[in-house]
mmCIF file of C-alpha atoms in Angstrom:
data_model
loop_
_atom_site.group_PDB
_atom_site.id
_atom_site.type_symbol
_atom_site.label_atom_id
_atom_site.label_comp_id
_atom_site.label_asym_id
_atom_site.label_seq_id
_atom_site.Cartn_x
_atom_site.Cartn_y
_atom_site.Cartn_z
ATOM 1 C CA MET X 25 0.071 0.049 0.007
ATOM 2 C CA THR X 26 1.324 3.515 -0.766
ATOM 3 C CA ALA X 27 1.621 6.307 1.615
ATOM 4 C CA ALA X 28 -1.431 8.032 0.230
ATOM 5 C CA GLY X 29 -3.332 4.840 0.671
ATOM 6 C CA ARG X 30 -2.195 4.304 4.388
ATOM 7 C CA ALA X 31 -3.372 8.069 5.044
ATOM 8 C CA ALA X 32 -6.484 7.873 3.707
ATOM 9 C CA TYR X 33 -7.244 4.513 5.399
ATOM 10 C CA GLU X 34 -6.373 6.289 8.811
ATOM 11 C CA ARG X 35 -8.680 9.278 7.925
ATOM 12 C CA ARG X 36 -11.229 6.812 7.387
ATOM 13 C CA LEU X 37 -11.010 5.601 10.775
ATOM 14 C CA GLU X 38 -10.804 9.139 12.451
ATOM 15 C CA GLU X 39 -13.505 10.847 10.426
ATOM 16 C CA PRO X 40 -16.137 8.576 9.128
ATOM 17 C CA ASP X 41 -17.793 10.899 6.684
ATOM 18 C CA GLY X 42 -18.438 8.416 4.099
ATOM 19 C CA ALA X 43 -21.594 6.540 3.722
ATOM 20 C CA ASP X 44 -20.737 4.099 6.545
ATOM 21 C CA GLY X 45 -20.274 7.067 8.886
ATOM 22 C CA GLN X 46 -23.559 8.815 7.635
ATOM 23 C CA THR X 47 -25.324 5.594 8.220
ATOM 24 C CA ALA X 48 -24.164 5.030 11.543
ATOM 25 C CA ARG X 49 -24.847 8.744 12.470
ATOM 26 C CA LEU X 50 -28.521 8.153 11.126
ATOM 27 C CA ARG X 51 -29.008 4.883 13.083
ATOM 28 C CA ARG X 52 -27.755 6.613 16.390
ATOM 29 C CA GLU X 53 -30.190 9.387 15.890
ATOM 30 C CA ALA X 54 -33.071 6.984 15.258
ATOM 31 C CA GLU X 55 -32.228 4.971 18.299
ATOM 32 C CA GLU X 56 -32.140 8.066 20.428
ATOM 33 C CA ARG X 57 -35.598 9.175 19.052
ATOM 34 C CA LEU X 58 -36.798 5.528 19.998
ATOM 35 C CA ARG X 59 -35.365 5.740 23.353
ATOM 36 C CA SER X 60 -37.076 9.076 23.985
ATOM 37 C CA ASP X 61 -40.409 7.412 23.761
ATOM 38 C CA ALA X 62 -40.754 4.533 26.433
ATOM 39 C CA PRO X 63 -43.497 2.339 24.845
ATOM 40 C CA ALA X 64 -41.661 2.586 21.587
ATOM 41 C CA TRP X 65 -38.383 1.606 23.008
ATOM 42 C CA ARG X 66 -39.701 -1.028 25.042
ATOM 43 C CA PHE X 67 -41.177 -2.950 22.087
ATOM 44 C CA PHE X 68 -38.357 -2.126 19.906
ATOM 45 C CA SER X 69 -35.585 -3.274 22.461
ATOM 46 C CA SER X 70 -37.442 -6.626 22.619
ATOM 47 C CA GLN X 71 -37.087 -7.444 18.963
ATOM 48 C CA PRO X 72 -34.164 -9.614 17.707
ATOM 49 C CA GLN X 73 -31.184 -7.632 16.997
ATOM 50 C CA SER X 74 -31.548 -8.686 13.216
ATOM 51 C CA CYS X 75 -34.952 -7.081 13.162
ATOM 52 C CA GLN X 76 -33.626 -3.865 15.144
ATOM 53 C CA ARG X 77 -30.817 -3.449 12.540
ATOM 54 C CA ALA X 78 -33.185 -3.786 9.480
ATOM 55 C CA ALA X 79 -35.464 -1.520 10.997
ATOM 56 C CA LEU X 80 -32.709 1.294 11.452
ATOM 57 C CA GLY X 81 -31.306 0.484 8.145
ATOM 58 C CA TRP X 82 -34.495 0.908 6.436
ATOM 59 C CA VAL X 83 -34.834 4.357 8.241
ATOM 60 C CA ALA X 84 -31.145 5.330 7.556
ATOM 61 C CA SER X 85 -31.485 4.136 3.897
ATOM 62 C CA ALA X 86 -33.796 6.908 2.633
ATOM 63 C CA LYS X 87 -31.974 9.449 0.645
ATOM 64 C CA ARG X 88 -34.078 12.503 1.382
ATOM 65 C CA ALA X 89 -34.228 14.050 4.963
ATOM 66 C CA GLU X 90 -38.257 13.962 4.574
ATOM 67 C CA THR X 91 -38.435 10.332 3.771
ATOM 68 C CA ARG X 92 -36.118 9.291 6.811
ATOM 69 C CA GLU X 93 -38.269 11.644 9.104
ATOM 70 C CA ARG X 94 -41.314 9.707 7.690
ATOM 71 C CA ARG X 95 -39.956 6.260 7.985
ATOM 72 C CA LEU X 96 -38.766 7.216 11.623
ATOM 73 C CA SER X 97 -42.053 8.661 12.602
ATOM 74 C CA GLN X 98 -43.675 5.227 11.218
ATOM 75 C CA LEU X 99 -41.042 3.091 12.999
ATOM 76 C CA VAL X 100 -41.986 4.865 16.359
ATOM 77 C CA ALA X 101 -45.679 4.806 15.801
ATOM 78 C CA ASP X 102 -45.499 1.099 14.795
ATOM 79 C CA SER X 103 -43.265 0.356 17.686
ATOM 80 C CA VAL X 104 -45.773 2.005 20.300
ATOM 81 C CA ALA X 105 -48.605 -0.024 18.560
ATOM 82 C CA GLY X 106 -46.515 -3.204 19.183
ATOM 83 C CA ARG X 107 -46.062 -3.964 15.653
ATOM 84 C CA THR X 108 -43.053 -4.342 13.210
ATOM 85 C CA ILE X 109 -42.751 -2.036 10.339
ATOM 86 C CA ARG X 110 -44.564 -2.950 7.242
ATOM 87 C CA PRO X 111 -41.468 -3.823 5.068
ATOM 88 C CA LEU X 112 -40.677 -6.350 7.939
ATOM 89 C CA THR X 113 -44.039 -7.817 8.471
ATOM 90 C CA ARG X 114 -44.691 -11.454 7.051
ATOM 91 C CA PRO X 115 -47.623 -11.362 4.892
#
């Protein structure tokens, strides 16, 4: 690996500003919002880790901020109601 490649690799660890860093930030924000609503958090945290990751990934994968907000609101509302989000619900 060249010196420039090593430098880029080190910057990646220090400043996660790529897609992975942004996704992680969006997932943290979504989780914080869920934690702020006790009934929603109680249901959401009782779900398997794979379902939690998929639901947070669904929210974070939206390209537009409006879509992310709508999906997050839907996730909170469904969690309060004790059901999974529609994309994760079996027919």
